[in-house]
Each structure stands twice: as structure tokens, then as C-alpha cells.
Short mmCIF file of C-alpha atoms in Angstrom, two decimals:
data_model
loop_
_atom_site.label_atom_id
_atom_site.label_comp_id
_atom_site.label_asym_id
_atom_site.label_seq_id
_atom_site.Cartn_x
_atom_site.Cartn_y
_atom_site.Cartn_z
CA MET A 6 -11.76 -19.02 -102.69
CA ASN A 7 -11.42 -19.31 -106.44
CA SER A 8 -14.56 -17.99 -108.07
CA ALA A 9 -13.41 -18.72 -111.66
CA ALA A 10 -12.94 -22.40 -110.79
CA GLU A 11 -16.26 -22.45 -108.91
CA GLN A 12 -17.98 -21.03 -111.98
CA GLU A 13 -16.39 -23.76 -114.16
CA ILE A 14 -17.64 -26.46 -111.76
CA ARG A 15 -21.18 -25.00 -111.73
CA GLN A 16 -21.24 -25.02 -115.55
CA LEU A 17 -19.92 -28.59 -115.61
CA ILE A 18 -22.70 -29.66 -113.20
CA ASP A 19 -25.36 -27.90 -115.35
CA ARG A 20 -24.22 -29.77 -118.45
CA TRP A 21 -23.92 -33.07 -116.56
CA ILE A 22 -27.44 -32.84 -115.09
CA GLN A 23 -28.74 -32.21 -118.62
CA ALA A 24 -26.83 -35.30 -119.86
CA VAL A 25 -28.51 -37.45 -117.18
CA ARG A 26 -31.97 -36.09 -118.10
CA GLU A 27 -31.26 -36.97 -121.73
CA ARG A 28 -29.85 -40.42 -120.78
CA ASP A 29 -26.73 -39.50 -122.77
CA LEU A 30 -24.37 -42.13 -121.33
CA PRO A 31 -21.22 -40.98 -123.22
CA ALA A 32 -21.78 -37.41 -121.92
CA ILE A 33 -22.50 -38.69 -118.38
CA VAL A 34 -19.25 -40.63 -118.13
CA ALA A 35 -17.13 -38.13 -120.14
CA VAL A 36 -16.45 -36.15 -116.93
CA TYR A 37 -15.26 -39.18 -114.93
CA ALA A 38 -11.57 -39.74 -114.24
CA ASP A 39 -10.29 -43.22 -115.11
CA ASP A 40 -9.60 -43.82 -111.39
CA ILE A 41 -12.97 -42.57 -110.08
CA VAL A 42 -14.21 -44.18 -106.86
CA ALA A 43 -18.00 -43.90 -106.67
CA PHE A 44 -20.34 -44.59 -103.76
CA ASP A 45 -23.77 -44.90 -105.42
CA ALA A 46 -27.12 -44.93 -103.58
CA ILE A 47 -27.98 -48.49 -104.56
CA GLN A 48 -26.71 -52.05 -104.80
CA ALA A 49 -22.95 -51.94 -104.01
CA LEU A 50 -20.56 -50.40 -101.50
CA GLN A 51 -18.47 -48.83 -104.25
CA PHE A 52 -17.62 -48.77 -107.94
CA LYS A 53 -13.92 -48.51 -108.76
CA GLY A 54 -12.81 -47.08 -112.09
CA LYS A 55 -14.67 -45.51 -115.01
CA ALA A 56 -15.57 -48.79 -116.79
CA ASP A 57 -17.12 -50.31 -113.64
CA TYR A 58 -19.16 -47.19 -112.88
CA LYS A 59 -20.23 -46.81 -116.54
CA ALA A 60 -21.64 -50.36 -116.48
CA HIS A 61 -23.63 -49.42 -113.36
CA TRP A 62 -25.00 -46.28 -115.06
CA GLU A 63 -26.05 -48.41 -118.07
CA MET A 64 -27.95 -50.76 -115.73
CA CYS A 65 -29.64 -47.77 -113.99
CA MET A 66 -30.64 -46.21 -117.31
CA GLY A 67 -32.19 -49.54 -118.33
CA MET A 68 -34.42 -49.47 -115.20
CA CYS A 69 -35.92 -45.99 -115.78
CA SER A 70 -37.60 -45.69 -119.16
CA GLY A 71 -39.96 -42.67 -119.04
CA PRO A 72 -39.24 -38.91 -118.76
CA MET A 73 -37.37 -38.11 -115.58
CA VAL A 74 -37.19 -35.36 -112.95
CA PHE A 75 -33.52 -34.72 -112.10
CA GLU A 76 -33.08 -31.32 -110.44
CA VAL A 77 -30.34 -29.67 -108.35
CA ALA A 78 -31.25 -27.81 -105.13
CA GLN A 79 -29.06 -26.01 -102.57
CA LEU A 80 -25.83 -26.43 -104.55
CA THR A 81 -22.61 -25.48 -102.71
CA VAL A 82 -19.24 -25.42 -104.53
CA HIS A 83 -15.77 -25.10 -102.93
CA ALA A 84 -12.62 -24.82 -105.06
CA SER A 85 -8.93 -24.27 -104.30
CA GLY A 86 -5.87 -25.07 -106.39
CA ASP A 87 -6.69 -28.04 -108.60
CA LEU A 88 -9.36 -29.52 -106.33
CA ALA A 89 -13.08 -28.79 -106.03
CA LEU A 90 -15.95 -30.18 -103.99
CA ALA A 91 -19.65 -29.76 -104.71
CA HIS A 92 -22.64 -30.97 -102.74
CA TRP A 93 -26.36 -30.60 -103.31
CA LEU A 94 -29.81 -32.11 -102.84
CA ASN A 95 -31.08 -33.79 -106.00
CA ARG A 96 -34.81 -34.19 -106.70
CA CYS A 97 -35.37 -37.39 -108.70
CA GLY A 98 -38.31 -39.41 -109.93
CA PRO A 99 -40.72 -40.04 -112.80
CA ALA A 100 -41.89 -36.85 -114.56
CA ASP A 101 -45.37 -38.31 -115.10
CA ASP A 102 -45.95 -38.91 -111.35
CA GLU A 103 -44.35 -36.18 -109.24
CA SER A 104 -45.81 -37.74 -106.05
CA GLN A 105 -43.11 -40.40 -106.47
CA CYS A 106 -40.29 -37.82 -106.66
CA GLY A 107 -37.93 -37.53 -103.71
CA PHE A 108 -34.63 -35.98 -102.68
CA MET A 109 -31.24 -37.69 -102.74
CA ARG A 110 -27.93 -36.22 -101.50
CA ALA A 111 -24.96 -35.80 -103.86
CA SER A 112 -21.31 -35.02 -102.98
CA VAL A 113 -18.82 -34.81 -105.85
CA GLY A 114 -15.04 -34.27 -105.88
CA TYR A 115 -13.23 -32.78 -108.90
CA ARG A 116 -9.54 -32.68 -109.87
CA ARG A 117 -8.08 -30.38 -112.56
CA THR A 118 -5.57 -32.18 -114.81
CA GLY A 119 -4.10 -30.44 -117.86
CA GLY A 120 -6.59 -27.59 -117.44
CA GLN A 121 -9.58 -29.97 -117.48
CA TRP A 122 -11.83 -30.75 -114.51
CA GLN A 123 -12.65 -34.44 -113.96
CA VAL A 124 -14.81 -36.16 -111.36
CA ILE A 125 -12.59 -38.24 -109.06
CA HIS A 126 -15.29 -39.14 -106.52
CA GLU A 127 -19.09 -39.31 -106.39
CA HIS A 128 -21.30 -40.13 -103.41
CA TRP A 129 -25.08 -40.48 -103.83
CA SER A 130 -27.42 -41.59 -101.07
CA ALA A 131 -30.75 -41.42 -99.34
CA PRO A 132 -30.79 -41.44 -95.53
CA PHE A 133 -32.54 -44.39 -93.92
CA ASP A 134 -34.92 -44.79 -91.01
CA MET A 135 -33.36 -46.37 -87.89
CA GLN A 136 -36.48 -48.41 -87.02
CA THR A 137 -37.42 -49.86 -90.43
CA GLN A 138 -33.93 -49.60 -92.01
CA LYS A 139 -35.75 -48.35 -95.13
CA ALA A 140 -34.52 -45.50 -97.33
CA LEU A 141 -36.36 -42.22 -96.71
CA PHE A 142 -37.57 -40.59 -99.94
CA ASP A 143 -40.33 -38.38 -98.57
CA LEU A 144 -38.11 -35.91 -96.69
CA LYS A 145 -38.31 -32.26 -97.73
CA PRO A 146 -35.32 -29.88 -97.52
CA MET B 4 -0.67 -33.27 -105.18
CA ASN B 5 0.27 -31.89 -101.79
CA SER B 6 1.67 -34.69 -99.66
CA ALA B 7 2.23 -32.49 -96.57
CA ALA B 8 -1.44 -31.50 -96.57
CA GLU B 9 -2.50 -35.10 -97.23
CA GLN B 10 -0.43 -36.20 -94.25
CA GLU B 11 -2.13 -33.58 -92.05
CA ILE B 12 -5.57 -34.81 -93.16
CA ARG B 13 -4.65 -38.46 -92.47
CA GLN B 14 -3.50 -37.52 -88.96
CA LEU B 15 -6.68 -35.51 -88.39
CA ILE B 16 -8.78 -38.53 -89.47
CA ASP B 17 -6.80 -40.85 -87.13
CA ARG B 18 -7.48 -38.55 -84.17
CA TRP B 19 -11.11 -38.07 -85.14
CA ILE B 20 -11.79 -41.82 -85.45
CA GLN B 21 -10.29 -42.26 -81.98
CA ALA B 22 -12.56 -39.48 -80.63
CA VAL B 23 -15.63 -41.31 -82.01
CA ARG B 24 -14.50 -44.60 -80.46
CA GLU B 25 -14.12 -42.82 -77.12
CA ARG B 26 -17.48 -41.02 -77.55
CA ASP B 27 -15.62 -37.76 -76.92
CA LEU B 28 -18.24 -35.34 -78.28
CA PRO B 29 -16.17 -32.13 -77.83
CA ALA B 30 -13.27 -33.74 -79.77
CA ILE B 31 -15.66 -35.08 -82.45
CA VAL B 32 -17.15 -31.67 -83.18
CA ALA B 33 -13.92 -29.67 -82.65
CA VAL B 34 -12.95 -30.28 -86.30
CA TYR B 35 -16.27 -29.04 -87.72
CA ALA B 36 -16.55 -25.61 -89.35
CA ASP B 37 -19.39 -23.46 -88.05
CA ASP B 38 -21.02 -23.63 -91.50
CA ILE B 39 -20.67 -27.41 -91.99
CA VAL B 40 -23.34 -29.07 -94.14
CA ALA B 41 -23.61 -32.76 -93.21
CA PHE B 42 -25.47 -35.58 -94.97
CA ASP B 43 -25.68 -38.30 -92.32
CA ALA B 44 -26.71 -41.93 -92.96
CA ILE B 45 -29.89 -41.74 -90.89
CA GLN B 46 -32.97 -39.73 -90.12
CA ALA B 47 -32.65 -36.41 -92.04
CA LEU B 48 -31.66 -35.13 -95.49
CA GLN B 49 -29.07 -32.79 -94.02
CA PHE B 50 -27.77 -31.02 -90.91
CA LYS B 51 -26.81 -27.39 -91.37
CA GLY B 52 -24.28 -25.79 -89.03
CA LYS B 53 -22.15 -27.13 -86.19
CA ALA B 54 -24.80 -26.80 -83.44
CA ASP B 55 -27.40 -28.75 -85.45
CA TYR B 56 -24.96 -31.54 -86.32
CA LYS B 57 -23.61 -31.68 -82.74
CA ALA B 58 -27.15 -32.27 -81.44
CA HIS B 59 -27.48 -35.15 -83.92
CA TRP B 60 -24.17 -36.67 -82.74
CA GLU B 61 -25.40 -36.43 -79.13
CA MET B 62 -28.56 -38.33 -80.10
CA CYS B 63 -26.51 -41.00 -81.91
CA MET B 64 -24.12 -41.40 -78.96
CA GLY B 65 -27.15 -41.91 -76.70
CA MET B 66 -28.32 -44.83 -78.88
CA CYS B 67 -25.04 -46.81 -78.77
CA SER B 68 -23.91 -47.58 -75.25
CA GLY B 69 -21.42 -50.50 -75.41
CA PRO B 70 -17.88 -50.70 -76.87
CA MET B 71 -17.88 -49.93 -80.57
CA VAL B 72 -16.08 -51.03 -83.73
CA PHE B 73 -15.27 -47.92 -85.81
CA GLU B 74 -12.53 -48.65 -88.35
CA VAL B 75 -11.27 -46.96 -91.54
CA ALA B 76 -10.64 -49.05 -94.69
CA GLN B 77 -9.44 -48.05 -98.18
CA LEU B 78 -8.81 -44.41 -97.25
CA THR B 79 -8.08 -42.03 -100.17
CA VAL B 80 -7.05 -38.41 -99.56
CA HIS B 81 -6.78 -35.62 -102.15
CA ALA B 82 -5.46 -32.15 -101.27
CA SER B 83 -4.69 -29.00 -103.25
CA GLY B 84 -4.40 -25.41 -102.09
CA ASP B 85 -6.64 -24.96 -99.04
CA LEU B 86 -9.07 -27.75 -99.90
CA ALA B 87 -8.95 -31.49 -99.22
CA LEU B 88 -11.27 -34.43 -99.83
CA ALA B 89 -11.12 -37.82 -98.14
CA HIS B 90 -13.26 -40.89 -98.72
CA TRP B 91 -13.20 -44.32 -97.15
CA LEU B 92 -15.21 -47.38 -96.12
CA ASN B 93 -15.97 -47.41 -92.41
CA ARG B 94 -16.63 -50.63 -90.50
CA CYS B 95 -19.09 -49.98 -87.67
CA GLY B 96 -20.99 -51.98 -85.10
CA PRO B 97 -20.99 -53.40 -81.57
CA ALA B 98 -17.58 -54.72 -80.43
CA ASP B 99 -19.25 -57.55 -78.47
CA ASP B 100 -21.03 -58.94 -81.56
CA GLU B 101 -18.92 -58.55 -84.70
CA SER B 102 -21.55 -60.43 -86.76
CA GLN B 103 -23.59 -57.20 -86.55
CA CYS B 104 -20.75 -55.06 -87.89
CA GLY B 105 -21.08 -53.65 -91.40
CA PHE B 106 -19.52 -51.13 -93.76
CA MET B 107 -20.68 -47.55 -94.33
CA ARG B 108 -19.25 -45.09 -96.87
CA ALA B 109 -17.77 -41.76 -95.73
CA SER B 110 -16.81 -38.72 -97.86
CA VAL B 111 -15.42 -35.67 -96.05
CA GLY B 112 -14.42 -32.21 -97.32
CA TYR B 113 -11.86 -30.05 -95.50
CA ARG B 114 -11.00 -26.33 -95.79
CA ARG B 115 -7.82 -24.75 -94.37
CA THR B 116 -8.48 -21.43 -92.63
CA GLY B 117 -5.71 -19.61 -90.75
CA GLY B 118 -3.48 -22.68 -91.10
CA GLN B 119 -6.10 -24.96 -89.51
CA TRP B 120 -8.03 -27.71 -91.35
CA GLN B 121 -11.76 -27.83 -90.64
CA VAL B 122 -14.46 -30.18 -91.91
CA ILE B 123 -16.87 -28.25 -94.16
CA HIS B 124 -18.84 -31.24 -95.42
CA GLU B 125 -19.53 -34.83 -94.30
CA HIS B 126 -21.50 -37.49 -96.15
CA TRP B 127 -22.20 -40.89 -94.52
CA SER B 128 -24.39 -43.57 -96.03
CA ALA B 129 -25.19 -47.20 -96.62
CA PRO B 130 -26.40 -48.22 -100.09
CA PHE B 131 -29.90 -49.65 -100.26
CA ASP B 132 -31.48 -52.56 -102.10
CA MET B 133 -33.73 -51.54 -105.01
CA GLN B 134 -36.32 -54.27 -104.32
CA THR B 135 -36.75 -53.98 -100.55
CA GLN B 136 -35.56 -50.33 -100.23
CA LYS B 137 -33.66 -51.53 -97.15
CA ALA B 138 -30.15 -50.38 -96.26
CA LEU B 139 -27.47 -52.98 -97.10
CA PHE B 140 -25.10 -53.64 -94.18
CA ASP B 141 -23.80 -57.07 -95.14
CA LEU B 142 -21.76 -55.97 -98.19
CA LYS B 143 -18.03 -56.67 -98.12
CA PRO B 144 -15.47 -54.42 -99.86
#
């Protein structure tokens, strides 16, 4: 248990969530390590490297134009040595129609290099229904 | 970087993958911490605690009866102090019809307690298509 490191990770997540709400792409990708491997919820199995994942974020930002709900729930942070792991449920959707908002799952790995925490891995997803194979967005925690 | 710990995690994953192939439920759940929080690919947002997640594994095992493909690809392991993080692509499907096999993404967090590594977090998913909202199983790494 390293509560100072956990506190740093929680603050980093707070700032990052705010950057996503503000569609501030440079601030979103500033925390990513050059060798990040990301499993995003849509489109591809994985994105390898900061440039590849940044291009994906740019495409996503282009799809959502209006004000956005992007909220962290049930955040858990583990940290030891120079490694940290956070996971949470993330409420997402259009701010002008909260009936369309749903929960995604986020798991993020962090590595401390030269005193600075960077994201080395992200995993975002929605679970899917076995019968219809469709993503489930109406589940409540 | 802690290559001894990384080696321990890789061995643990090898044994665990074998346990899944053999549908050995006690061996599958033996590595889980009592307070595991799991984001599985299907059905629910999350499973909280070993008993809850074990019941889900039992249900999944009941659904798949024949020989199974369950293979790790592109495994990355990070370890520092008493924390480790692994992520990989996992090829799954029926062994008697490999055309139905597809790749999932797995991210797993480990905590060392009393010299023993336990899984504190699992996240399994398939990405989905934005248009159809259907899970994508035909993607190749």
C-alpha cells in the first residue's frame, strides 16, 4: 500500500477526466507513454503506441459534438513501487439527453518514470449480451 | 522492472490458461483474491468478490461443453513492488470449428500478499461496432 502514490493517481485521473470533458486532446494524450497499448471499447482489437491511440481519440472526438457526461464511479486505485492500477465505472453520454447515458468499464495501468506517472495501458469496454451479441449500455451498477 | 516477479506472473498465467482449458473451476478461482472486482465480457457491468465471480464462471462453463481453444497472444507483463499488470489478446472458441474462434482482450491486475500473487482485478472484452453495436469477433491482431 502506498497512499501517496494512490493520491497522485487519483489526482491524475481527476485532471484527465476534465480534459476529456473539455475535448482537450493534447491534455488527454499528455499522460500516455509512447509505448501505450490500448484496448478501446470500439472498432479495433488494440491501438499500439501514443500516435496510433491519439489518432483514434481524434476520430472519437469528431463523432461527439455536444456537451458530454463523463463521470467516474466506484474508483479503486492500487499502487506499489513504480506501478499503479486503477479501475472504475464510467458514465458516458450526451449531456442534453441523459436517457442515452450508460456505464462503461475502465481499467488503467500506470508506470512511474523519472518521478512522473504515465499511462502504459488502457482498457475500455461495455459488456455484451450473449443472445443478441449487442453491447449493453442500460446496466446500472 | 522486476524480472523475477514478471517470470512468476507469466508462470501463473500459463497454469491458469491450462486450468480454463481443462474447465478446472477450483484451479481457475484459486488465484482470485477474496475482494476481486471483475469486468467480464458478457452479461453484467461487474462481479464483486470471489464467490460472485466463481458463480459466473460456473455459468460460463455450463454454456461451453466441447473442447475449447483458449490461447494467449502478445502477452505483456509489468511488475513493481507487490503489484503486477498483465494484458494480452486471447483467442477463444470451439476446437472443433476454428472458423468460430475469435480474439478477446484481457487485462489482469495482481497483488502479492504473504509472498503469494493473487488476481485483484480482471477485465475481459470484445470491442463493438459503432453502427451495429454488435461485438466484433472477426478482428485479427
